[in-house]
Amino acid sequence: MDRDKLVSLYRQMLLIRVFEDKSAEMYARAKIGGFLHLYNGQEAIAVGALSALRPDDDLVTHYRDHGYALARGISARAVMAELFGRETGTTGGRGGSMHLADVSKRFWGGYAIVGGHLPLAAGLAYAAQHHKTGRVVFCVMGDGSTNIGTFHAALNWAQLWRLPVIFTVENNQYAMGTVIDNHSAVTEIYRKACAYDMHAEQVDGNDVLAVHEAVCRLAERARNGEGPALLEAVTFRHRGHSMADADVQRPRSQVAEWKERDPIPAFAEVLLERKLATPQDLEQIARDVEAEVEDAVAFADASAEPARETLYEGIYAEAVSNMQIDGSLIGPPTLGPMIIKNGMGRHG
Amino acid sequence: MAEITYREALKRALREEMTRDPNVVIWGEDIVAYGGGGAYGVTAGLAKEFPGRVRDVPIAEEAIVGVGLGAAMGGIRPVCELMTINFALVAWDQIVNHVAKQHHMFNRQIQAPMVIRSPAGWGRTASTHSQTFENWLASIPGLKVVYPSTPYDAKGLLKASIRDNDPVFFIEHLALYGTKGEVPDEEYVLPIGVSEVKRPGRHLTVVTWGRMLVETMKAARTLEVEGIELEVIDLRTLRPLDLAPALESIRKTNRAIVVEEGFRTVGLGAEIAASIQEMAFNDLDAPIARVAGLEVPMPYARNLERATIPFAEDVIAAVRRMMEKKY
Ligand SMILES: Cc1ncc(C[n+]2csc(CCOP(=O)(O)OP(=O)(O)O)c2C)c(N)n1
Ligand SMILES: [Mg+2]
């Protein structure tokens, strides 16, 4: 990686951090509702991984997806507007925080049912294999997702058909409030891959360059037809599971210890040490991302809520005439078009 | 026109669509090796005709549907077979939370053009293997639900389902696979979401679908001898629901019975009866009646199994009660 790219990794991580802190503030001010899962502390994984992939490789994530959206190049404006539930958001206020998406960037969405998106990732990888596109699917989940049936079904299928997919587990050592020793019989998650004879690696999830290198390796394997892989990135989240979590169950000492290993200052040090950036450069980046996030908030706040009339749009690919709307039918039911008769025909 | 079975009609639809579109693939448990092609033989021989595109898959229904969905997102047109509809329960999260929601929740960025085929039915298979869930499926926005009753409809509607850009849950019935009907050799496609009058009559309208269409037609033939003429409406698609032919029929007959194989409580018949009375109250001379399966976990014993399932004689009894004003 050249200097500019390395510095851009730093910028992306900081953008995510500042964005997440601002989201928390907006949640406290009731601009954002529902479940809000923040990415503080785990930024090195999304940034390291996506920088290792091609822009047209497929991306599928769990609900902790803000970092991935931003690292994929979706504007902070569109993400913040989605959190605000506005029509300018990534899904026009339909999906919210947990379901960001931008298919034009081959980000196929964040998914909020634990493990539910893993089969989808395998399916996208099948499509890549079928059409010989050379694309790789990057699918991310949490440690808690490795106990549910879809994890095992998807890994087995992916390995069986040698699908080009990288299953990445962000092992932040907790599933909501349950510590990993208490939810998984195997706590080194990458070892679970051996049940499916799948290639697996473990990486320091707080080291953006280590993640980058691991994903480069695994993507290359997959692109060469060598099949899927399971990547475990060990990390920790700085905040509670979501904004609804008071974070009382994790020992303070553990949280403090991991905050010492914050991936962002650690990478700043690397840049300074290697003389790839000056302290002034990093200060300038901080000012820039602050401004970008402020602008995103102003944009979201100024955006309109989605129009009431759009509520039913998109339930089906083409409008369906006899669908219930607000308890009554849209207009009188209409006769279907005349069709080829089955002997009898419509009216005998 | 030749008479062929419902099973053969389905296979012809699959073959034609696979020939037309190289992106159509068929995935299911035991659809290639086992018995030469499927627990019920629908896919027999297709794997040879389309190498690599008809595949046996692991017994993991959540993955059959979920991997199918991902493939559909990526431009494939998968036809995912669930060996029987009972096993759809294992895939329920994928069907409800993923397949059906993609297009709306992601604001039209993602389409899910896939078909999930699965037979309902029973046959001394006891309670876990003798169910039908069309009432649940038909209540899910984003999903289309098709349930053909004849070989002709099965072929035309399966072709339409494969071509449709929305996900379609395509329900078949074990008791229908061997039934025969006329199917033209020329290609045709039927529209999803259009009900059909399967038999004209003056006295009473029966609204039904799937296997119960066959039982209702039997009932109609018996009652005809007594001078009672049933007008039989086959819904064919359960979501979206086309009630127009039923409403038009009731304007003439002023009486309606809804016949379904599933449970009566919160059955699809309840929805249909409610909608009819909302839209055609003034046309009705009698309360709408329902014929449905008995609400018990299906027993294995032959006599008890038979007692829970509606047959032509149950339709006949309901019609007689209505004609005799016993309500
Ligand atoms: C099937 C399912 N069960 C329960 C939940 C509620 N839930 C949401 S996130 C979560 C914890 C998941 O932890 P993990 O996979 O480690 O991801 P993390 O949040 O740590 O990133 C739970 C229990 C859910 N969304 N889906
Ligand atoms: Mg976790």
XYZ file of C-alpha atoms and ligand atoms in Angstrom:
702
model
C 0.000 0.000 0.000
C 1.259 3.460 -0.794
C 1.259 6.356 1.639
C -2.040 7.827 0.490
C -3.826 4.539 0.896
C -2.389 3.993 4.363
C -3.394 7.468 5.453
C -6.854 6.903 3.989
C -7.252 3.843 6.224
C -6.630 6.074 9.192
C -9.104 8.617 7.915
C -11.777 5.954 7.427
C -11.338 4.553 10.911
C -11.524 7.995 12.440
C -14.572 8.872 10.354
C -16.332 5.785 11.684
C -15.348 6.610 15.267
C -16.546 10.202 15.048
C -19.670 9.131 13.198
C -20.523 6.577 15.898
C -19.962 9.048 18.731
C -22.211 11.524 16.960
C -24.856 8.823 16.421
C -24.854 8.106 20.142
C -25.407 11.794 20.785
C -28.237 11.916 18.253
C -29.794 8.842 19.854
C -29.689 10.557 23.239
C -31.414 13.512 21.612
C -34.086 11.170 20.210
C -33.188 11.958 16.614
C -32.524 8.241 16.210
C -34.757 5.481 17.560
C -34.901 1.743 17.935
C -31.791 -0.395 18.104
C -28.486 1.339 17.477
C -25.414 -0.926 17.499
C -22.208 1.081 17.442
C -18.870 -0.007 16.053
C -16.473 1.831 18.392
C -13.357 -0.218 18.921
C -13.862 -2.553 15.970
C -13.126 -0.078 13.158
C -9.922 -1.784 12.046
C -11.839 -4.825 10.813
C -14.193 -3.124 8.353
C -11.492 -0.763 7.136
C -8.765 -3.378 6.892
C -11.048 -5.878 5.169
C -12.710 -3.632 2.606
C -9.375 -2.077 1.641
C -8.250 -5.586 0.732
C -11.214 -6.275 -1.536
C -12.170 -5.041 -4.961
C -14.893 -2.409 -4.987
C -17.187 -4.816 -6.828
C -16.698 -7.735 -4.454
C -19.937 -8.495 -2.646
C -20.466 -7.346 0.932
C -23.035 -8.743 3.376
C -23.010 -7.776 7.046
C -24.799 -8.156 10.318
C -26.641 -5.249 11.922
C -23.462 -3.623 13.303
C -23.007 -2.171 9.871
C -22.278 1.578 9.987
C -18.536 1.003 9.736
C -18.912 -1.220 6.693
C -21.219 1.242 4.956
C -18.795 4.111 5.485
C -15.750 2.031 4.560
C -17.528 0.964 1.352
C -17.756 4.622 0.431
C -21.393 5.301 1.228
C -21.657 8.934 2.263
C -21.956 9.832 5.922
C -24.960 11.891 4.829
C -26.873 8.892 3.485
C -26.035 6.764 6.524
C -26.973 9.442 9.061
C -30.161 10.211 7.142
C -31.066 6.518 7.362
C -30.485 6.526 11.115
C -32.788 9.545 11.286
C -35.388 7.645 9.223
C -35.410 10.102 6.338
C -36.167 9.674 2.653
C -32.569 10.524 1.729
C -31.238 7.580 3.743
C -29.694 4.464 2.252
C -33.068 2.697 2.171
C -35.285 5.745 2.382
C -36.074 5.142 6.020
C -37.313 1.586 5.550
C -34.466 -0.373 7.070
C -32.822 1.953 9.575
C -29.504 1.413 11.298
C -29.513 -2.376 11.090
C -30.310 -2.586 7.380
C -28.058 -0.154 5.568
C -27.462 -1.084 1.928
C -26.214 0.233 -1.368
C -26.439 -2.349 -4.085
C -24.757 -0.010 -6.597
C -21.673 -0.559 -4.425
C -22.490 -4.240 -4.042
C -23.242 -3.782 -0.373
C -26.160 -6.186 -0.103
C -27.259 -5.026 3.280
C -27.030 -5.368 6.984
C -29.155 -8.158 8.461
C -30.627 -8.208 11.941
C -31.560 -11.813 12.517
C -28.464 -13.370 14.019
C -26.899 -15.647 11.386
C -29.707 -15.051 8.894
C -27.470 -13.526 6.246
C -24.903 -16.302 6.086
C -26.844 -18.444 3.600
C -27.438 -15.331 1.495
C -23.689 -14.774 1.313
C -23.184 -18.365 0.179
C -25.882 -17.827 -2.441
C -24.238 -14.671 -3.756
C -21.010 -16.636 -3.929
C -22.812 -19.299 -5.944
C -23.959 -16.591 -8.369
C -20.344 -15.419 -8.714
C -19.240 -18.988 -9.367
C -22.090 -19.690 -11.812
C -21.445 -16.509 -13.800
C -17.643 -16.782 -13.404
C -17.403 -13.138 -12.379
C -14.290 -13.609 -10.245
C -16.030 -11.810 -7.421
C -15.550 -12.753 -3.804
C -18.246 -12.396 -1.148
C -17.256 -10.905 2.186
C -19.686 -11.837 4.944
C -19.296 -10.576 8.487
C -20.958 -11.600 11.749
C -20.393 -11.579 15.498
C -19.051 -14.353 17.738
C -22.577 -15.059 18.990
C -23.658 -15.915 15.450
C -21.408 -18.959 15.298
C -23.746 -21.064 17.425
C -26.872 -20.815 15.313
C -27.877 -23.357 12.677
C -27.407 -21.113 9.659
C -23.718 -20.706 10.541
C -23.147 -24.420 10.262
C -25.467 -24.901 7.295
C -23.827 -22.076 5.365
C -20.245 -23.128 6.122
C -20.946 -26.710 5.172
C -22.618 -25.726 1.899
C -19.942 -23.173 1.009
C -17.165 -25.688 1.523
C -19.080 -28.465 -0.232
C -19.465 -26.348 -3.364
C -16.116 -24.495 -2.959
C -17.880 -21.138 -3.034
C -15.841 -17.915 -3.090
C -16.919 -16.484 0.248
C -15.009 -15.230 3.270
C -16.949 -15.642 6.490
C -15.497 -13.196 8.977
C -16.303 -13.321 12.653
C -15.778 -10.157 14.646
C -15.062 -11.856 17.925
C -15.710 -9.046 20.363
C -16.040 -11.694 23.047
C -19.631 -10.949 23.919
C -22.996 -11.722 22.431
C -25.081 -8.919 23.892
C -24.243 -9.452 27.543
C -23.115 -13.062 27.400
C -19.390 -13.614 27.554
C -18.004 -16.022 24.973
C -16.967 -18.663 27.535
C -20.600 -18.806 28.438
C -22.049 -19.067 24.921
C -19.645 -21.117 22.850
C -18.127 -24.504 23.592
C -15.227 -23.479 21.369
C -13.957 -19.994 22.187
C -11.307 -19.800 19.483
C -13.918 -19.331 16.819
C -11.685 -20.076 13.828
C -11.385 -23.666 15.055
C -15.049 -24.228 14.269
C -14.114 -24.320 10.575
C -12.388 -27.661 10.987
C -15.792 -29.332 11.237
C -16.235 -28.438 7.564
C -12.620 -28.891 6.527
C -12.573 -25.185 5.759
C -9.467 -23.034 5.716
C -9.431 -20.739 8.761
C -7.273 -18.025 10.246
C -7.254 -15.908 13.343
C -6.115 -12.302 13.261
C -5.729 -9.364 15.622
C -8.877 -7.444 14.811
C -7.441 -4.272 16.273
C -4.591 -4.198 13.776
C -5.861 -2.726 10.546
C -2.854 -3.887 8.524
C -3.047 -7.426 9.851
C -6.723 -7.600 8.892
C -5.928 -6.162 5.477
C -3.261 -8.745 4.828
C -5.400 -11.641 5.998
C -8.297 -10.635 3.772
C -5.945 -10.153 0.803
C -4.767 -13.703 1.300
C -8.190 -15.221 1.709
C -9.676 -13.274 -1.202
C -6.889 -14.457 -3.447
C -7.502 -18.054 -2.427
C -11.208 -17.725 -3.094
C -10.652 -16.030 -6.435
C -8.329 -18.841 -7.454
C -11.071 -21.351 -6.848
C -9.562 -22.637 -3.631
C -12.826 -22.141 -1.790
C -14.167 -20.332 1.215
C -12.513 -19.420 4.482
C -13.381 -18.526 8.027
C -11.546 -15.533 9.442
C -11.732 -14.760 13.129
C -10.837 -11.194 14.028
C -10.382 -10.810 17.769
C -11.545 -7.456 19.023
C -13.653 -5.679 21.632
C -16.356 -3.073 21.526
C -15.907 0.094 23.531
C -19.602 0.647 24.106
C -22.491 -1.546 25.146
C -24.174 -3.953 22.733
C -26.551 -1.248 21.596
C -27.657 2.100 22.946
C -30.195 0.174 25.013
C -27.395 -1.598 26.896
C -26.160 0.037 30.100
C -23.036 -2.146 29.841
C -23.060 -3.296 33.439
C -22.129 -6.931 32.785
C -18.626 -6.487 31.400
C -15.873 -5.987 34.020
C -14.656 -2.382 34.035
C -11.087 -3.597 34.073
C -11.614 -5.567 30.881
C -13.142 -2.616 29.093
C -10.313 -0.357 30.261
C -7.700 -2.857 29.178
C -9.121 -3.091 25.666
C -9.498 0.670 25.364
C -5.723 0.757 25.857
C -5.538 -1.304 22.676
C -7.672 1.127 20.678
C -6.945 0.446 16.991
C -7.026 4.097 15.960
C -4.274 5.639 18.105
C -2.286 2.459 17.508
C -2.408 3.014 13.776
C -1.679 6.734 14.190
C 1.519 5.710 15.881
C 2.443 3.472 12.976
C 1.900 6.327 10.533
C 3.953 8.749 12.621
C 6.728 6.258 13.249
C 7.052 5.391 9.585
C 6.906 9.107 8.811
C 3.896 8.608 6.571
C 2.065 11.437 8.316
C 2.879 14.323 10.593
C 0.926 15.189 13.737
C -0.404 18.164 11.762
C -1.673 15.820 9.034
C -3.563 13.778 11.595
C -5.041 16.893 13.205
C -6.197 18.045 9.822
C -7.848 14.669 9.218
C -9.603 14.937 12.570
C -10.957 18.372 11.665
C -12.072 17.098 8.267
C -13.997 14.123 9.569
C -15.606 16.226 12.314
C -16.837 18.565 9.619
C -18.022 15.662 7.472
C -20.063 14.245 10.324
C -21.498 17.647 11.277
C -22.528 18.082 7.669
C -24.133 14.628 7.703
C -26.207 15.542 10.747
C -27.310 18.824 9.207
C -28.194 16.985 6.003
C -30.162 14.303 7.835
C -31.981 16.849 9.944
C -32.951 18.890 6.906
C -34.157 15.847 4.971
C -37.843 15.030 4.737
C -39.466 12.011 6.275
C -40.547 9.459 3.680
C -43.941 10.355 2.236
C -46.904 8.453 3.652
C -47.985 7.595 0.104
C -44.811 5.590 -0.447
C -45.640 3.142 2.353
C -46.687 0.308 0.049
C -44.151 0.936 -2.663
C -41.852 -1.936 -3.357
C -43.612 -4.716 -1.492
C -43.660 -6.354 -4.901
C -41.490 -5.756 -7.934
C -44.514 -4.516 -9.836
C -47.600 -3.035 -8.198
C -50.214 -5.619 -7.301
C -53.782 -4.425 -7.710
C -55.718 -6.369 -5.120
C -53.529 -5.725 -2.099
C -54.965 -4.521 1.152
C -54.235 -0.917 1.979
C -55.273 0.490 5.331
C -57.832 -2.246 5.743
C -59.637 -1.656 2.479
C -58.910 -2.649 -1.062
C -57.276 -0.249 -3.473
C -60.328 0.573 -5.481
C -62.822 -2.110 -6.389
C -61.332 -5.507 -7.124
C -60.706 -5.811 -10.808
C -61.196 -8.770 -13.042
C -57.954 -10.304 -14.163
C -57.062 -10.187 -17.827
C -58.740 -12.788 -20.007
C -56.576 -15.840 -19.897
C -56.178 -19.062 -21.767
C -59.092 -21.103 -20.557
C -58.778 -24.362 -18.768
C -61.509 -26.161 -20.619
C -64.299 -24.432 -18.733
C -63.085 -20.853 -18.887
C -64.016 -18.080 -16.526
C -67.738 -17.938 -17.177
C -68.285 -21.365 -18.550
C -54.228 -32.145 -26.299
C -52.826 -34.976 -24.281
C -53.785 -35.958 -20.763
C -50.800 -35.847 -18.449
C -50.317 -35.940 -14.714
C -49.855 -32.949 -12.447
C -46.351 -34.317 -11.750
C -45.498 -34.453 -15.451
C -46.948 -30.982 -15.992
C -44.639 -29.584 -13.322
C -41.673 -31.326 -14.862
C -42.483 -29.944 -18.292
C -42.680 -26.446 -16.860
C -39.282 -26.886 -15.230
C -37.768 -28.293 -18.401
C -39.130 -25.510 -20.590
C -37.969 -22.780 -18.246
C -34.512 -24.304 -17.848
C -34.217 -24.506 -21.608
C -35.341 -20.908 -22.013
C -33.168 -19.373 -19.284
C -29.697 -20.687 -18.368
C -29.953 -18.920 -15.016
C -32.701 -21.242 -13.816
C -31.342 -23.869 -11.421
C -33.135 -26.440 -9.267
C -31.924 -27.292 -5.784
C -33.454 -29.714 -3.357
C -32.896 -32.670 -1.108
C -32.771 -35.961 -2.963
C -33.886 -34.561 -6.282
C -31.117 -36.123 -8.373
C -29.849 -39.457 -7.105
C -32.702 -40.699 -4.951
C -35.080 -42.961 -6.825
C -33.931 -41.362 -10.056
C -35.158 -37.875 -9.186
C -36.982 -36.726 -6.133
C -39.005 -38.169 -3.314
C -42.092 -37.591 -5.484
C -40.432 -37.861 -8.873
C -41.094 -34.347 -10.127
C -37.486 -33.727 -11.164
C -36.795 -37.239 -12.482
C -34.378 -37.116 -15.394
C -33.821 -33.358 -15.358
C -30.339 -33.576 -13.847
C -29.178 -35.522 -16.912
C -30.734 -33.034 -19.292
C -29.226 -30.030 -17.517
C -25.862 -31.050 -16.079
C -24.819 -29.033 -13.046
C -28.075 -27.124 -12.847
C -30.142 -29.650 -10.905
C -28.398 -30.463 -7.643
C -28.859 -32.446 -4.494
C -28.245 -30.249 -1.474
C -27.686 -30.797 2.251
C -30.642 -31.354 4.570
C -30.696 -27.771 5.791
C -33.915 -26.070 4.777
C -32.808 -22.688 6.131
C -29.882 -22.909 3.733
C -31.907 -24.225 0.796
C -34.061 -21.116 1.012
C -31.311 -18.741 2.177
C -28.661 -19.818 -0.325
C -31.386 -19.712 -2.957
C -32.196 -16.161 -1.956
C -28.566 -15.076 -2.144
C -28.274 -16.677 -5.559
C -31.446 -14.902 -6.678
C -29.971 -11.600 -5.496
C -26.954 -12.399 -7.642
C -28.965 -12.957 -10.822
C -29.770 -16.669 -10.621
C -33.390 -17.894 -10.872
C -33.417 -20.702 -8.335
C -36.262 -23.136 -7.929
C -35.784 -24.422 -4.395
C -37.605 -27.595 -3.534
C -38.559 -28.360 0.044
C -39.263 -32.075 0.232
C -42.556 -31.425 1.990
C -44.108 -28.252 3.289
C -43.663 -29.453 6.871
C -39.946 -28.782 6.556
C -40.617 -25.183 5.558
C -40.865 -24.544 9.283
C -37.102 -25.013 9.527
C -36.734 -22.320 6.868
C -39.407 -20.036 8.273
C -37.014 -17.270 9.303
C -35.526 -17.204 5.831
C -38.959 -17.113 4.205
C -40.515 -14.480 6.442
C -37.582 -12.315 7.490
C -35.418 -12.526 4.423
C -37.077 -13.688 1.212
C -40.287 -11.724 1.660
C -38.794 -8.511 3.013
C -35.822 -7.925 0.719
C -37.452 -5.762 -1.893
C -39.414 -3.456 0.364
C -36.993 -3.183 3.287
C -34.062 -2.382 1.043
C -36.208 0.119 -0.790
C -36.349 -1.708 -4.114
C -32.591 -2.196 -4.360
C -32.798 -5.978 -4.030
C -35.117 -8.374 -5.831
C -35.683 -11.977 -4.871
C -36.854 -13.738 -8.041
C -37.022 -17.257 -6.666
C -39.513 -20.072 -6.388
C -39.906 -22.285 -3.351
C -41.776 -25.432 -4.398
C -43.190 -27.756 -1.806
C -45.990 -30.269 -1.477
C -48.617 -30.225 1.225
C -50.492 -33.437 1.904
C -50.855 -36.486 4.093
C -50.914 -40.238 3.737
C -50.596 -42.041 7.081
C -47.649 -39.760 7.818
C -48.851 -38.545 11.240
C -48.846 -35.082 12.655
C -45.390 -33.720 11.795
C -45.664 -34.767 8.163
C -49.277 -33.985 7.297
C -49.648 -30.239 7.387
C -50.454 -27.294 5.197
C -49.523 -23.683 5.881
C -51.056 -21.603 3.142
C -52.890 -19.401 5.629
C -49.580 -18.409 7.252
C -47.844 -17.939 3.930
C -50.681 -15.913 2.453
C -50.424 -13.411 5.285
C -46.882 -12.347 4.439
C -46.468 -9.126 2.456
C -43.792 -9.499 -0.199
C -44.475 -13.156 -0.858
C -46.683 -14.503 -3.619
C -48.411 -17.798 -2.925
C -49.578 -20.050 -5.745
C -51.473 -23.307 -5.261
C -52.585 -24.968 -8.498
C -55.237 -27.673 -8.559
C -54.949 -29.058 -12.086
C -52.096 -30.159 -14.370
C -52.963 -27.314 -16.726
C -52.712 -24.698 -14.006
C -49.664 -26.335 -12.460
C -47.691 -26.006 -15.667
C -48.770 -22.498 -16.595
C -48.405 -21.141 -13.103
C -45.030 -22.726 -12.399
C -43.677 -21.141 -15.563
C -45.102 -17.803 -14.477
C -43.638 -18.221 -10.994
C -40.154 -18.859 -12.356
C -40.397 -15.762 -14.552
C -41.842 -13.572 -11.806
C -39.520 -11.010 -10.267
C -40.998 -11.600 -6.821
C -40.486 -14.636 -4.618
C -43.214 -17.222 -5.086
C -44.107 -19.981 -2.654
C -45.547 -22.638 -4.927
C -47.638 -25.197 -3.067
C -48.302 -28.604 -4.563
C -50.207 -31.512 -3.044
C -49.188 -35.132 -2.691
C -52.670 -36.290 -3.641
C -52.568 -34.208 -6.816
C -49.280 -35.490 -8.276
C -50.953 -38.464 -9.903
C -54.099 -36.659 -11.086
C -54.527 -36.207 -14.818
C -55.748 -33.409 -16.993
C -55.430 -31.966 -20.455
C -52.333 -29.930 -21.141
C -51.605 -28.542 -24.598
C -48.309 -29.279 -26.271
C -47.910 -25.601 -27.192
C -46.290 -23.338 -24.684
C -48.466 -21.155 -22.444
C -48.010 -19.151 -19.279
C -50.817 -18.324 -16.848
C -51.023 -15.098 -14.879
C -50.377 -15.157 -11.139
C -53.141 -13.539 -9.112
C -56.096 -14.559 -11.253
C -58.827 -16.852 -9.962
C -60.930 -18.947 -12.272
C -64.448 -20.327 -12.472
C -63.815 -24.039 -12.805
C -67.477 -24.918 -13.098
C -70.535 -22.730 -13.686
C -73.669 -23.119 -11.612
C -76.678 -21.185 -10.365
C -77.369 -22.167 -6.799
C -74.321 -21.837 -4.660
C -70.753 -20.550 -4.954
C -67.886 -22.621 -3.576
C -64.560 -20.869 -3.211
C -61.640 -23.254 -2.921
C -58.120 -24.140 -4.108
C -55.595 -26.947 -4.322
C -56.694 -30.480 -3.550
C -60.066 -29.280 -2.265
C -60.900 -28.190 -5.792
C -60.869 -31.850 -6.805
C -63.103 -32.831 -3.877
C -65.429 -29.915 -4.600
C -65.767 -30.928 -8.237
C -66.674 -34.434 -7.114
C -69.280 -32.955 -4.798
C -70.616 -30.812 -7.618
C -71.114 -33.874 -9.841
C -73.059 -35.659 -7.110
C -75.206 -32.630 -6.293
C -75.936 -31.970 -9.957
C -77.908 -35.194 -10.030
C -80.097 -33.768 -7.271
C -80.549 -30.554 -9.213
C -78.186 -28.429 -7.129
C -75.716 -26.563 -9.304
C -72.499 -25.414 -7.680
C -70.420 -22.641 -9.183
C -66.859 -23.529 -8.293
C -64.170 -20.855 -8.011
C -60.546 -21.952 -7.957
C -58.405 -19.236 -6.395
C -55.163 -20.671 -7.807
C -53.184 -17.792 -6.255
C -53.605 -17.192 -2.530
C -51.568 -14.008 -2.352
C -52.430 -11.686 -3.993
C -56.008 -12.832 -3.685
C -58.335 -12.314 -6.632
C -61.855 -12.437 -5.238
C -63.507 -10.786 -8.242
C -64.845 -14.003 -9.826
C -66.160 -15.116 -6.426
C -67.935 -11.809 -5.849
C -69.403 -11.873 -9.325
C -70.583 -15.412 -8.759
C -72.200 -14.603 -5.436
C -74.137 -11.782 -7.069
C -75.871 -14.582 -8.967
C -76.023 -17.426 -6.425
C -76.383 -15.378 -3.215
C -74.755 -18.167 -1.230
C -71.139 -19.038 -0.566
C -69.095 -21.777 1.066
C -65.332 -21.646 1.455
C -63.643 -25.038 1.372
C -60.087 -25.567 2.606
C -57.972 -28.467 3.755
C -56.245 -26.613 6.585
C -57.509 -25.609 9.997
C -60.632 -23.500 10.275
C -59.448 -21.157 13.029
C -57.505 -18.326 11.417
C -57.632 -20.297 8.196
C -57.584 -18.628 4.825
C -61.310 -19.333 4.641
C -61.850 -16.901 7.505
C -60.152 -14.137 5.537
C -62.115 -14.944 2.419
C -65.442 -15.078 4.250
C -64.705 -11.769 5.965
C -63.737 -10.092 2.705
C -66.826 -11.414 0.919
C -69.184 -10.114 3.555
C -67.413 -6.725 3.508
C -67.738 -6.400 -0.229
C -70.921 -8.319 -1.022
C -73.072 -8.267 2.112
C -76.168 -7.272 0.191
C -75.755 -10.132 -2.226
C -75.858 -12.773 0.487
C -78.989 -14.693 1.412
C -77.219 -16.894 3.941
C -74.223 -16.747 6.263
C -71.032 -17.827 4.550
C -70.141 -21.364 5.613
C -66.722 -22.948 5.950
C -65.573 -26.499 5.386
C -62.117 -27.134 6.826
C -59.810 -29.705 8.362
C -60.361 -30.665 11.981
C -58.062 -28.962 14.417
C -56.002 -31.787 15.831
C -52.430 -32.920 15.305
C -52.949 -35.427 12.503
C -53.217 -38.994 13.865
C -51.605 -41.962 12.178
C -54.528 -44.401 12.396
C -56.326 -44.673 9.070
C -59.794 -43.959 10.394
C -58.694 -41.016 12.524
C -56.649 -39.508 9.721
C -59.598 -39.724 7.400
C -61.825 -38.123 10.000
C -59.700 -34.966 10.145
C -59.468 -34.291 6.395
C -62.312 -32.772 4.397
C -63.601 -34.795 1.463
C -66.345 -34.381 -1.120
C -68.939 -35.707 1.318
C -68.154 -32.852 3.730
C -68.717 -30.348 0.958
C -71.975 -32.078 0.045
C -73.153 -31.980 3.641
C -72.352 -28.283 3.940
C -74.181 -27.519 0.702
C -77.253 -29.448 1.834
C -77.319 -27.624 5.167
C -77.203 -24.325 3.374
C -79.838 -25.245 0.793
C -82.085 -26.442 3.626
C -81.476 -23.173 5.443
C -79.953 -24.987 8.420
C -77.838 -22.125 9.690
C -32.015 -15.173 15.878
C -31.815 -14.024 16.803
N -31.840 -14.231 18.145
C -31.637 -13.196 18.988
C -31.426 -11.925 18.517
C -31.211 -10.767 19.473
N -29.789 -10.355 19.386
C -29.402 -9.363 18.580
S -27.762 -9.158 18.547
C -27.515 -10.391 19.663
C -26.114 -10.725 20.088
C -25.268 -11.143 18.943
O -23.919 -11.161 19.343
P -22.755 -11.367 18.312
O -23.143 -12.314 17.250
O -21.525 -11.683 19.081
O -22.590 -9.940 17.581
P -22.176 -8.551 18.206
O -23.436 -7.853 18.561
O -21.307 -8.813 19.366
O -21.470 -7.812 17.116
C -28.735 -10.945 20.043
C -28.897 -12.022 21.032
C -31.459 -11.754 17.119
N -31.330 -10.544 16.556
N -31.625 -12.787 16.289
Mg -20.056 -10.413 19.787
